[in-house]
């Protein structure tokens, strides 16, 4: 475990494990705390800026990103970052609110959609947010460590080969919906124009195409659509029957990795000079050769090409949005009164996701009540207290976009034995 050090000008220096020295500097007023997790101090006096070569390995991903900053002898930072996956759902909700607002407000407005134009190299908001998160992670680590090289692992998946392993040649250009006018026609043909409810005994001539998952999250992909007769479709939505049907394999993550492949690398190259690219098969070969376990942070260490003994502590980080911009609840209460959806922004000096200390334990505010009793939890969802008085909480750090938590490295026995030999 290390304490990260900044100089007078907030430039990163080499971290230290001499905790007694850090405690002494803080006590004498020669340093101040600038961040709690990871614990970072800033020196208040001039010092030499001698640093070593630090390589940062980034194991890119669509859900979790692994990072490892290390020298040839030591791992200085190990962490995992959980990315947001709620962007598509929030945009879908926003679209619903916007359309309902247009129906409520009948004042004529000139059409504006014809003037809209997407920027060059436009990406879907869900993909753009994840790419920006990768950039933010690298920037945050550059703030606490004098990183010299950044090595990013990227991957590209053949989604058509995942669906159909024996695909080849011109079949790539034809696709599964070749010669069909639309997706609905293809789904009906695929299901032989018969209801897919195994318990169906109706003889309806009218067939409907049903979304297995909500259209908000599942979309209109054929893998998310199934044929039902009109009676079964109505009964399902009325809750009279249940369907034990699972949608086909979701390829969102593979698609994202294909889009992200060059975007992250090219954007990092614009910011930093020493950025390299590596591939999954190289990482896998290094991990197997050194008998390392499959973890995102361990993959990141292999990407950095410094196979060293991992630190006892790693940092688990979660991206959270700062505000809920929905002012009113969607449903009307009795009397057709729209209730506010938000509690006050600050309740007794605390905000949502503030880092607090309770009984020598660090946790986060997950829920606030105007009465002053809060719901506090760990990042893994472990509840510390569902209703604790704010008077018993000590505010450690105001909320940020990235919430962090220290965790202990737990590895298999064989790996622990290998680490002791390093």
CSV table of C-alpha atoms in Angstrom, one decimal:
chain,number,residue,atom,x,y,z
A,1,UNK,CA,0.0,0.0,0.0
A,2,UNK,CA,1.3,3.4,-1.0
A,3,UNK,CA,0.7,7.1,-0.2
A,4,UNK,CA,0.7,9.2,-3.3
A,5,UNK,CA,2.7,12.4,-3.2
A,6,UNK,CA,2.4,15.7,-5.1
A,7,UNK,CA,4.9,18.6,-5.1
A,8,UNK,CA,4.2,22.3,-4.4
A,9,UNK,CA,2.9,22.8,-7.9
A,10,UNK,CA,0.6,19.7,-7.7
A,11,UNK,CA,2.9,17.7,-10.0
A,12,UNK,CA,3.1,13.9,-9.1
A,13,UNK,CA,6.2,12.5,-7.4
A,14,UNK,CA,7.0,8.9,-6.7
A,15,UNK,CA,4.6,7.4,-4.0
A,16,UNK,CA,5.9,6.3,-0.7
A,17,UNK,CA,5.3,3.5,1.8
A,18,UNK,CA,7.0,5.3,4.7
A,19,UNK,CA,3.8,6.0,6.6
A,20,UNK,CA,5.6,7.3,9.7
A,21,UNK,CA,7.3,10.0,7.5
A,22,UNK,CA,4.0,11.0,6.0
A,23,UNK,CA,2.4,11.2,9.5
A,24,UNK,CA,5.2,13.4,10.7
A,25,UNK,CA,4.9,15.8,7.6
A,26,UNK,CA,1.2,16.2,8.2
A,27,UNK,CA,1.7,16.8,11.9
A,28,UNK,CA,4.3,19.5,11.3
A,29,UNK,CA,2.2,21.2,8.7
A,30,UNK,CA,4.7,20.5,5.8
A,31,UNK,CA,2.1,18.6,3.9
A,32,UNK,CA,-1.7,18.5,3.5
A,33,UNK,CA,-4.2,15.8,2.5
A,34,UNK,CA,-5.7,16.4,-1.0
A,35,UNK,CA,-7.5,13.1,-1.5
A,36,UNK,CA,-8.7,10.3,0.8
A,37,UNK,CA,-9.0,7.3,-1.6
A,38,UNK,CA,-6.4,6.7,-2.8
A,39,UNK,CA,-4.7,8.6,0.0
A,40,UNK,CA,-2.8,11.5,-1.6
A,41,UNK,CA,-0.8,14.4,0.0
A,42,UNK,CA,0.7,17.6,-1.3
A,43,UNK,CA,4.0,18.8,0.0
A,44,UNK,CA,4.1,22.4,1.1
A,45,UNK,CA,7.9,22.9,0.6
A,46,UNK,CA,10.2,22.7,-2.4
A,47,UNK,CA,11.8,19.3,-3.2
A,48,UNK,CA,13.6,17.5,-5.9
A,49,UNK,CA,11.5,15.9,-8.7
A,50,UNK,CA,13.3,12.6,-9.1
A,51,UNK,CA,11.0,10.0,-10.7
A,52,UNK,CA,11.3,6.5,-12.1
A,53,UNK,CA,9.9,5.1,-15.3
A,54,UNK,CA,6.3,4.1,-14.6
A,55,UNK,CA,4.2,2.1,-17.2
A,56,UNK,CA,0.4,2.2,-17.0
A,57,UNK,CA,-1.4,-0.9,-18.4
A,58,UNK,CA,-5.1,-0.4,-19.3
A,59,UNK,CA,-7.3,-3.4,-19.8
A,60,UNK,CA,-10.2,-1.8,-21.7
A,61,UNK,CA,-13.7,-3.2,-21.4
A,62,UNK,CA,-17.3,-2.4,-21.9
A,63,UNK,CA,-18.3,-3.0,-18.2
A,64,UNK,CA,-15.1,-3.1,-16.2
A,65,UNK,CA,-11.7,-1.5,-16.9
A,66,UNK,CA,-8.6,-2.8,-15.2
A,67,UNK,CA,-5.5,-0.6,-14.6
A,68,UNK,CA,-2.1,-1.3,-13.2
A,69,UNK,CA,0.8,1.3,-12.8
A,70,UNK,CA,4.1,-0.3,-12.1
A,71,UNK,CA,7.9,0.0,-12.4
A,72,UNK,CA,10.2,-2.9,-13.1
A,73,UNK,CA,10.2,-3.9,-9.4
A,74,UNK,CA,6.9,-2.8,-7.8
A,75,UNK,CA,3.3,-2.3,-8.6
A,76,UNK,CA,2.3,1.2,-7.5
A,77,UNK,CA,-1.4,1.2,-8.3
A,78,UNK,CA,-3.8,-1.5,-9.0
A,79,UNK,CA,-7.5,-0.9,-9.6
A,80,UNK,CA,-10.7,-1.8,-11.4
A,81,UNK,CA,-13.3,0.8,-12.7
A,82,UNK,CA,-16.9,-0.2,-13.2
A,83,UNK,CA,-18.4,1.8,-16.0
A,84,UNK,CA,-22.0,3.2,-16.3
A,85,UNK,CA,-24.5,1.1,-18.3
A,86,UNK,CA,-27.6,3.2,-17.8
A,87,UNK,CA,-27.1,5.8,-20.6
A,88,UNK,CA,-29.3,4.1,-23.2
A,89,UNK,CA,-32.1,3.7,-20.6
A,90,UNK,CA,-31.9,7.3,-19.4
A,91,UNK,CA,-32.0,8.6,-23.0
A,92,UNK,CA,-35.0,6.4,-23.7
A,93,UNK,CA,-36.8,7.9,-20.6
A,94,UNK,CA,-35.9,11.4,-21.7
A,95,UNK,CA,-37.4,10.7,-25.1
A,96,UNK,CA,-40.6,9.5,-23.5
A,97,UNK,CA,-40.9,12.6,-21.3
A,98,UNK,CA,-40.2,14.9,-24.3
A,99,UNK,CA,-42.9,13.2,-26.4
A,100,UNK,CA,-45.5,13.4,-23.7
A,101,UNK,CA,-44.6,17.0,-23.1
A,102,UNK,CA,-45.3,17.8,-26.8
A,103,UNK,CA,-48.7,16.1,-26.5
A,104,UNK,CA,-49.6,18.2,-23.4
A,105,UNK,CA,-48.5,21.5,-24.9
A,106,UNK,CA,-50.4,22.1,-28.1
A,107,UNK,CA,-48.9,25.4,-29.0
A,108,UNK,CA,-47.8,25.3,-32.6
A,109,UNK,CA,-44.0,25.2,-33.2
A,110,UNK,CA,-42.2,25.1,-36.4
A,111,UNK,CA,-40.5,21.7,-37.1
A,112,UNK,CA,-36.9,21.8,-36.2
A,113,UNK,CA,-35.7,18.2,-36.7
A,114,UNK,CA,-34.8,18.9,-40.4
A,115,UNK,CA,-32.1,21.3,-39.2
A,116,UNK,CA,-30.4,18.7,-37.0
A,117,UNK,CA,-27.1,17.5,-38.2
A,118,UNK,CA,-24.8,15.0,-36.5
A,119,UNK,CA,-21.1,15.9,-36.0
A,120,UNK,CA,-18.4,14.2,-38.0
A,121,UNK,CA,-17.3,10.9,-36.4
A,122,UNK,CA,-20.5,10.9,-34.3
A,123,UNK,CA,-20.9,8.0,-31.8
A,124,UNK,CA,-23.9,6.8,-29.9
A,125,UNK,CA,-24.1,8.5,-26.4
A,126,UNK,CA,-23.7,5.1,-24.6
A,127,UNK,CA,-20.5,4.4,-26.5
A,128,UNK,CA,-19.2,8.0,-26.3
A,129,UNK,CA,-19.7,7.9,-22.5
A,130,UNK,CA,-17.6,4.7,-22.1
A,131,UNK,CA,-14.8,6.0,-24.3
A,132,UNK,CA,-14.7,9.3,-22.3
A,133,UNK,CA,-14.6,7.2,-19.1
A,134,UNK,CA,-11.4,5.4,-20.4
A,135,UNK,CA,-9.8,8.8,-21.1
A,136,UNK,CA,-10.9,10.1,-17.6
A,137,UNK,CA,-9.3,7.1,-15.9
A,138,UNK,CA,-6.0,7.7,-17.5
A,139,UNK,CA,-6.1,11.4,-16.7
A,140,UNK,CA,-6.9,10.7,-13.0
A,141,UNK,CA,-4.0,8.3,-12.7
A,142,UNK,CA,-1.7,10.9,-14.3
A,143,UNK,CA,-2.7,13.3,-11.5
A,144,UNK,CA,-1.2,11.1,-8.8
A,145,UNK,CA,1.6,9.2,-10.6
A,146,UNK,CA,4.4,10.4,-12.9
A,147,UNK,CA,3.5,8.0,-15.7
A,148,UNK,CA,5.8,7.7,-18.6
A,149,UNK,CA,4.2,5.1,-20.9
A,150,UNK,CA,0.5,4.2,-21.4
A,151,UNK,CA,-0.2,0.8,-22.9
A,152,UNK,CA,-3.8,0.0,-23.9
A,153,UNK,CA,-5.2,-3.4,-24.8
A,154,UNK,CA,-7.9,-3.4,-27.4
A,155,UNK,CA,-9.9,-6.2,-29.0
A,156,UNK,CA,-12.1,-6.6,-32.1
A,157,UNK,CA,-14.8,-9.3,-32.2
A,158,UNK,CA,-16.3,-10.8,-35.4
A,159,UNK,CA,-20.0,-10.6,-34.3
A,160,UNK,CA,-21.3,-12.4,-37.4
A,161,UNK,CA,-18.9,-15.3,-36.7
A,162,UNK,CA,-20.1,-15.4,-33.1
A,163,UNK,CA,-23.7,-15.9,-34.4
A,164,UNK,CA,-22.7,-18.3,-37.2
A,165,UNK,CA,-19.3,-20.0,-36.7
A,166,UNK,CA,-19.1,-21.4,-40.3
A,167,UNK,CA,-19.7,-18.0,-42.1
A,168,UNK,CA,-17.3,-17.2,-44.9
A,169,UNK,CA,-16.9,-15.2,-48.1
A,170,UNK,CA,-19.8,-13.1,-49.4
A,171,UNK,CA,-22.1,-14.4,-46.6
A,172,UNK,CA,-20.7,-11.5,-44.5
A,173,UNK,CA,-22.3,-9.0,-46.9
A,174,UNK,CA,-25.7,-10.8,-47.1
A,175,UNK,CA,-26.7,-11.1,-43.4
A,176,UNK,CA,-29.5,-13.1,-41.9
A,177,UNK,CA,-32.3,-10.7,-43.1
A,178,UNK,CA,-31.4,-10.9,-46.8
A,179,UNK,CA,-34.5,-10.8,-49.1
A,180,UNK,CA,-36.8,-9.7,-46.3
A,181,UNK,CA,-38.6,-6.3,-46.4
A,182,UNK,CA,-38.3,-5.7,-42.6
A,183,UNK,CA,-37.4,-7.3,-39.3
A,184,UNK,CA,-41.0,-8.3,-38.5
A,185,UNK,CA,-41.3,-10.3,-41.7
A,186,UNK,CA,-38.0,-12.0,-41.0
A,187,UNK,CA,-39.1,-13.0,-37.4
A,188,UNK,CA,-42.4,-14.4,-38.6
A,189,UNK,CA,-40.6,-16.5,-41.2
A,190,UNK,CA,-37.9,-17.6,-38.7
A,191,UNK,CA,-40.7,-18.8,-36.3
A,192,UNK,CA,-42.6,-20.6,-39.2
A,193,UNK,CA,-45.6,-18.2,-38.6
A,194,UNK,CA,-46.6,-20.1,-35.4
A,195,UNK,CA,-47.0,-19.0,-31.9
A,196,UNK,CA,-43.9,-19.7,-29.8
A,197,UNK,CA,-45.8,-20.2,-26.5
A,198,UNK,CA,-45.4,-24.0,-25.9
A,199,UNK,CA,-48.8,-24.0,-24.0
A,200,UNK,CA,-50.7,-22.2,-26.7
A,201,UNK,CA,-53.9,-24.0,-27.8
A,202,UNK,CA,-55.5,-21.1,-29.7
A,203,UNK,CA,-56.1,-20.9,-33.4
A,204,UNK,CA,-55.6,-17.2,-34.0
A,205,UNK,CA,-54.9,-16.1,-37.5
A,206,UNK,CA,-53.4,-12.8,-36.3
A,207,UNK,CA,-49.8,-13.0,-35.2
A,208,UNK,CA,-47.9,-10.4,-33.2
A,209,UNK,CA,-44.2,-9.9,-32.8
A,210,UNK,CA,-43.3,-9.6,-29.1
A,211,UNK,CA,-40.3,-8.0,-27.4
A,212,UNK,CA,-38.7,-10.4,-25.0
A,213,UNK,CA,-36.9,-7.6,-23.2
A,214,UNK,CA,-38.1,-4.1,-23.0
A,215,UNK,CA,-37.6,-2.1,-26.2
A,216,UNK,CA,-35.7,0.4,-24.1
A,217,UNK,CA,-32.9,-2.0,-23.3
A,218,UNK,CA,-33.3,-4.8,-25.7
A,219,UNK,CA,-34.0,-2.9,-28.9
A,220,UNK,CA,-35.6,-4.2,-32.1
A,221,UNK,CA,-32.9,-6.9,-32.8
A,222,UNK,CA,-34.4,-10.2,-34.1
A,223,UNK,CA,-32.7,-11.9,-31.1
A,224,UNK,CA,-35.1,-9.9,-28.9
A,225,UNK,CA,-38.2,-10.6,-30.9
A,226,UNK,CA,-40.5,-13.6,-30.9
A,227,UNK,CA,-43.8,-14.6,-32.6
A,228,UNK,CA,-46.9,-14.9,-30.4
A,229,UNK,CA,-50.6,-15.2,-31.4
A,230,UNK,CA,-52.7,-12.2,-30.5
A,231,UNK,CA,-54.5,-14.0,-27.6
A,232,UNK,CA,-51.2,-15.1,-26.0
A,233,UNK,CA,-49.7,-11.6,-26.5
A,234,UNK,CA,-52.6,-9.9,-24.8
A,235,UNK,CA,-52.7,-12.5,-21.9
A,236,UNK,CA,-49.0,-12.0,-21.3
A,237,UNK,CA,-49.3,-8.2,-21.0
A,238,UNK,CA,-52.3,-8.7,-18.7
A,239,UNK,CA,-50.3,-11.0,-16.5
A,240,UNK,CA,-52.5,-14.0,-17.1
A,241,UNK,CA,-49.7,-16.2,-18.5
A,242,UNK,CA,-45.9,-16.4,-18.0
A,243,UNK,CA,-43.4,-17.1,-20.8
A,244,UNK,CA,-40.1,-18.8,-19.9
A,245,UNK,CA,-38.3,-17.5,-23.0
A,246,UNK,CA,-34.9,-16.0,-23.0
A,247,UNK,CA,-33.6,-13.7,-25.7
A,248,UNK,CA,-30.7,-14.7,-28.0
A,249,UNK,CA,-27.1,-13.9,-27.2
A,250,UNK,CA,-26.5,-10.2,-26.6
A,251,UNK,CA,-23.6,-8.8,-28.6
A,252,UNK,CA,-23.6,-5.2,-27.3
A,253,UNK,CA,-20.3,-5.6,-25.5
A,254,UNK,CA,-18.5,-7.1,-28.5
A,255,UNK,CA,-19.9,-4.3,-30.7
A,256,UNK,CA,-18.7,-1.7,-28.3
A,257,UNK,CA,-15.2,-3.1,-28.2
A,258,UNK,CA,-15.0,-3.1,-32.0
A,259,UNK,CA,-16.1,0.6,-32.1
A,260,UNK,CA,-13.8,1.6,-29.2
A,261,UNK,CA,-10.8,-0.2,-30.6
A,262,UNK,CA,-9.2,2.9,-32.3
A,263,UNK,CA,-11.2,5.7,-30.7
A,264,UNK,CA,-9.6,5.4,-27.2
A,265,UNK,CA,-6.1,4.9,-28.7
A,266,UNK,CA,-6.3,7.9,-31.1
A,267,UNK,CA,-7.8,10.2,-28.4
A,268,UNK,CA,-5.1,9.2,-25.9
A,269,UNK,CA,-2.4,9.9,-28.6
A,270,UNK,CA,-3.7,13.4,-28.9
A,271,UNK,CA,-3.2,14.0,-25.2
A,272,UNK,CA,-0.1,12.0,-24.3
A,273,UNK,CA,3.0,11.3,-26.4
A,274,UNK,CA,4.0,7.7,-25.3
A,275,UNK,CA,0.9,5.6,-26.0
A,276,UNK,CA,1.2,2.1,-27.2
A,277,UNK,CA,-1.3,-0.6,-28.4
A,278,UNK,CA,-1.3,-4.2,-27.5
A,279,UNK,CA,-3.6,-7.2,-28.1
A,280,UNK,CA,-5.4,-9.8,-26.1
A,281,UNK,CA,-3.5,-12.8,-27.3
A,282,UNK,CA,-0.2,-11.2,-26.0
A,283,UNK,CA,-1.8,-10.5,-22.6
A,284,UNK,CA,-3.2,-14.1,-22.4
A,285,UNK,CA,0.2,-15.6,-23.3
A,286,UNK,CA,2.0,-13.6,-20.5
A,287,UNK,CA,-0.7,-14.4,-17.9
A,288,UNK,CA,-0.6,-18.2,-18.6
A,289,UNK,CA,3.2,-18.2,-18.9
A,290,UNK,CA,3.4,-16.7,-15.4
A,291,UNK,CA,0.5,-18.7,-13.9
A,292,UNK,CA,-1.5,-15.6,-13.0
A,293,UNK,CA,-5.2,-15.6,-12.2
A,294,UNK,CA,-7.8,-14.1,-14.6
A,295,UNK,CA,-8.6,-10.7,-13.2
A,296,UNK,CA,-9.0,-7.3,-14.9
A,297,UNK,CA,-6.2,-5.7,-12.8
A,298,UNK,CA,-3.9,-8.7,-13.3
A,299,UNK,CA,-4.5,-8.5,-17.1
A,300,UNK,CA,-3.6,-4.8,-16.8
A,301,UNK,CA,-0.3,-5.7,-15.1
A,302,UNK,CA,0.5,-8.1,-17.9
A,303,UNK,CA,-0.3,-5.3,-20.4
A,304,UNK,CA,2.2,-3.0,-18.7
A,305,UNK,CA,4.8,-5.7,-19.3
A,306,UNK,CA,6.0,-5.5,-15.6
A,307,UNK,CA,5.3,-8.9,-14.0
A,308,UNK,CA,5.9,-8.1,-10.4
A,309,UNK,CA,4.4,-9.0,-7.0
A,310,UNK,CA,0.9,-7.3,-6.8
A,311,UNK,CA,0.2,-4.9,-4.0
A,312,UNK,CA,-1.8,-6.2,-1.1
A,313,UNK,CA,-4.4,-3.5,-1.7
A,314,UNK,CA,-6.3,-2.6,-4.9
A,315,UNK,CA,-8.9,0.1,-5.5
A,316,UNK,CA,-12.4,-0.6,-6.7
A,317,UNK,CA,-14.0,2.4,-8.5
A,318,UNK,CA,-17.5,3.0,-9.7
A,319,UNK,CA,-18.7,5.7,-12.1
A,320,UNK,CA,-21.8,7.5,-10.9
A,321,UNK,CA,-23.8,10.4,-12.3
A,322,UNK,CA,-23.9,13.5,-10.2
A,323,UNK,CA,-27.5,14.7,-10.6
A,324,UNK,CA,-31.0,13.3,-11.2
A,325,UNK,CA,-32.5,15.9,-13.4
A,326,UNK,CA,-36.1,14.6,-13.3
A,327,UNK,CA,-37.9,17.4,-11.3
A,328,UNK,CA,-41.3,15.8,-11.0
A,329,UNK,CA,-42.5,12.2,-10.7
A,330,UNK,CA,-44.0,10.7,-13.9
A,331,UNK,CA,-47.3,9.7,-12.3
A,332,UNK,CA,-49.9,12.1,-10.9
A,333,UNK,CA,-51.1,11.7,-7.4
A,334,UNK,CA,-54.7,12.1,-6.3
A,335,UNK,CA,-56.1,15.5,-7.2
A,336,UNK,CA,-53.9,15.6,-10.3
A,337,UNK,CA,-51.0,17.2,-8.4
A,338,UNK,CA,-47.5,16.5,-9.7
A,339,UNK,CA,-45.1,15.6,-6.8
A,340,UNK,CA,-41.5,16.7,-6.7
A,341,UNK,CA,-39.1,13.8,-7.5
A,342,UNK,CA,-36.1,15.3,-5.7
A,343,UNK,CA,-35.1,15.8,-2.1
A,344,UNK,CA,-33.1,19.0,-1.4
A,345,UNK,CA,-29.7,19.0,-3.0
A,346,UNK,CA,-28.0,19.2,0.4
A,347,UNK,CA,-29.5,17.7,3.5
A,348,UNK,CA,-27.8,18.7,6.8
A,349,UNK,CA,-24.5,19.3,4.9
A,350,UNK,CA,-24.5,15.9,3.1
A,351,UNK,CA,-25.1,15.1,-0.6
A,352,UNK,CA,-25.8,11.8,-2.3
A,353,UNK,CA,-22.7,9.6,-2.6
A,354,UNK,CA,-20.6,11.6,-0.1
A,355,UNK,CA,-17.8,9.7,1.5
A,356,UNK,CA,-18.5,9.4,5.2
A,357,UNK,CA,-17.0,7.7,8.2
A,358,UNK,CA,-19.1,5.7,10.7
A,359,UNK,CA,-17.5,3.7,13.5
A,360,UNK,CA,-14.0,3.8,11.9
A,361,UNK,CA,-15.4,2.5,8.6
A,362,UNK,CA,-15.6,4.4,5.3
A,363,UNK,CA,-18.9,4.2,3.4
A,364,UNK,CA,-21.1,6.2,1.0
A,365,UNK,CA,-24.4,7.9,1.4
A,366,UNK,CA,-26.8,6.0,-0.9
A,367,UNK,CA,-30.1,7.6,0.4
A,368,UNK,CA,-31.1,10.8,2.2
A,369,UNK,CA,-34.2,11.8,4.1
A,370,UNK,CA,-35.2,15.3,5.1
A,371,UNK,CA,-35.5,14.0,8.6
A,372,UNK,CA,-31.7,13.6,8.7
A,373,UNK,CA,-31.5,9.8,8.7
A,374,UNK,CA,-29.5,8.4,5.9
A,375,UNK,CA,-28.9,5.0,4.1
A,376,UNK,CA,-25.1,4.3,4.1
A,377,UNK,CA,-23.5,1.4,2.2
A,378,UNK,CA,-20.3,0.0,0.7
A,379,UNK,CA,-19.8,0.1,-3.1
A,380,UNK,CA,-20.6,-3.6,-3.3
A,381,UNK,CA,-24.1,-2.8,-2.0
A,382,UNK,CA,-23.4,-4.1,1.6
A,383,UNK,CA,-25.7,-2.1,3.9
A,384,UNK,CA,-24.0,-0.5,6.9
A,385,UNK,CA,-27.2,1.1,8.1
A,386,UNK,CA,-30.6,1.8,6.5
A,387,UNK,CA,-31.4,4.7,8.8
A,388,UNK,CA,-28.5,6.3,10.7
A,389,UNK,CA,-28.6,9.8,12.1
A,390,UNK,CA,-26.4,12.3,10.2
A,391,UNK,CA,-25.1,13.4,13.6
A,392,UNK,CA,-23.2,10.1,13.9
A,393,UNK,CA,-21.5,10.5,10.5
A,394,UNK,CA,-18.3,12.3,9.8
A,395,UNK,CA,-18.0,13.9,6.3
A,396,UNK,CA,-14.7,12.8,4.8
A,397,UNK,CA,-15.0,13.9,1.1
A,398,UNK,CA,-17.6,15.5,-1.1
A,399,UNK,CA,-19.0,13.3,-3.8
A,400,UNK,CA,-17.2,12.9,-7.1
A,401,UNK,CA,-17.9,11.3,-10.5
A,402,UNK,CA,-15.8,8.3,-9.5
A,403,UNK,CA,-16.4,6.6,-6.2
A,404,UNK,CA,-13.5,4.6,-4.8
A,405,UNK,CA,-13.0,1.9,-2.2
A,406,UNK,CA,-10.0,0.0,-0.9
A,407,UNK,CA,-10.1,-3.8,-1.1
A,408,UNK,CA,-7.8,-6.6,-0.3
A,409,UNK,CA,-6.2,-8.7,-3.0
A,410,UNK,CA,-7.4,-12.3,-2.6
A,411,UNK,CA,-5.6,-14.8,-4.9
A,412,UNK,CA,-5.4,-18.6,-5.2
A,413,UNK,CA,-2.9,-20.5,-3.0
A,414,UNK,CA,-0.6,-21.2,-6.0
A,415,UNK,CA,-0.4,-17.6,-7.0
A,416,UNK,CA,0.4,-16.5,-3.4
A,417,UNK,CA,3.2,-19.0,-3.3
A,418,UNK,CA,4.6,-17.6,-6.6
A,419,UNK,CA,4.4,-14.0,-5.3
A,420,UNK,CA,6.5,-15.0,-2.3
A,421,UNK,CA,9.2,-16.2,-4.6
A,422,UNK,CA,9.3,-12.9,-6.5
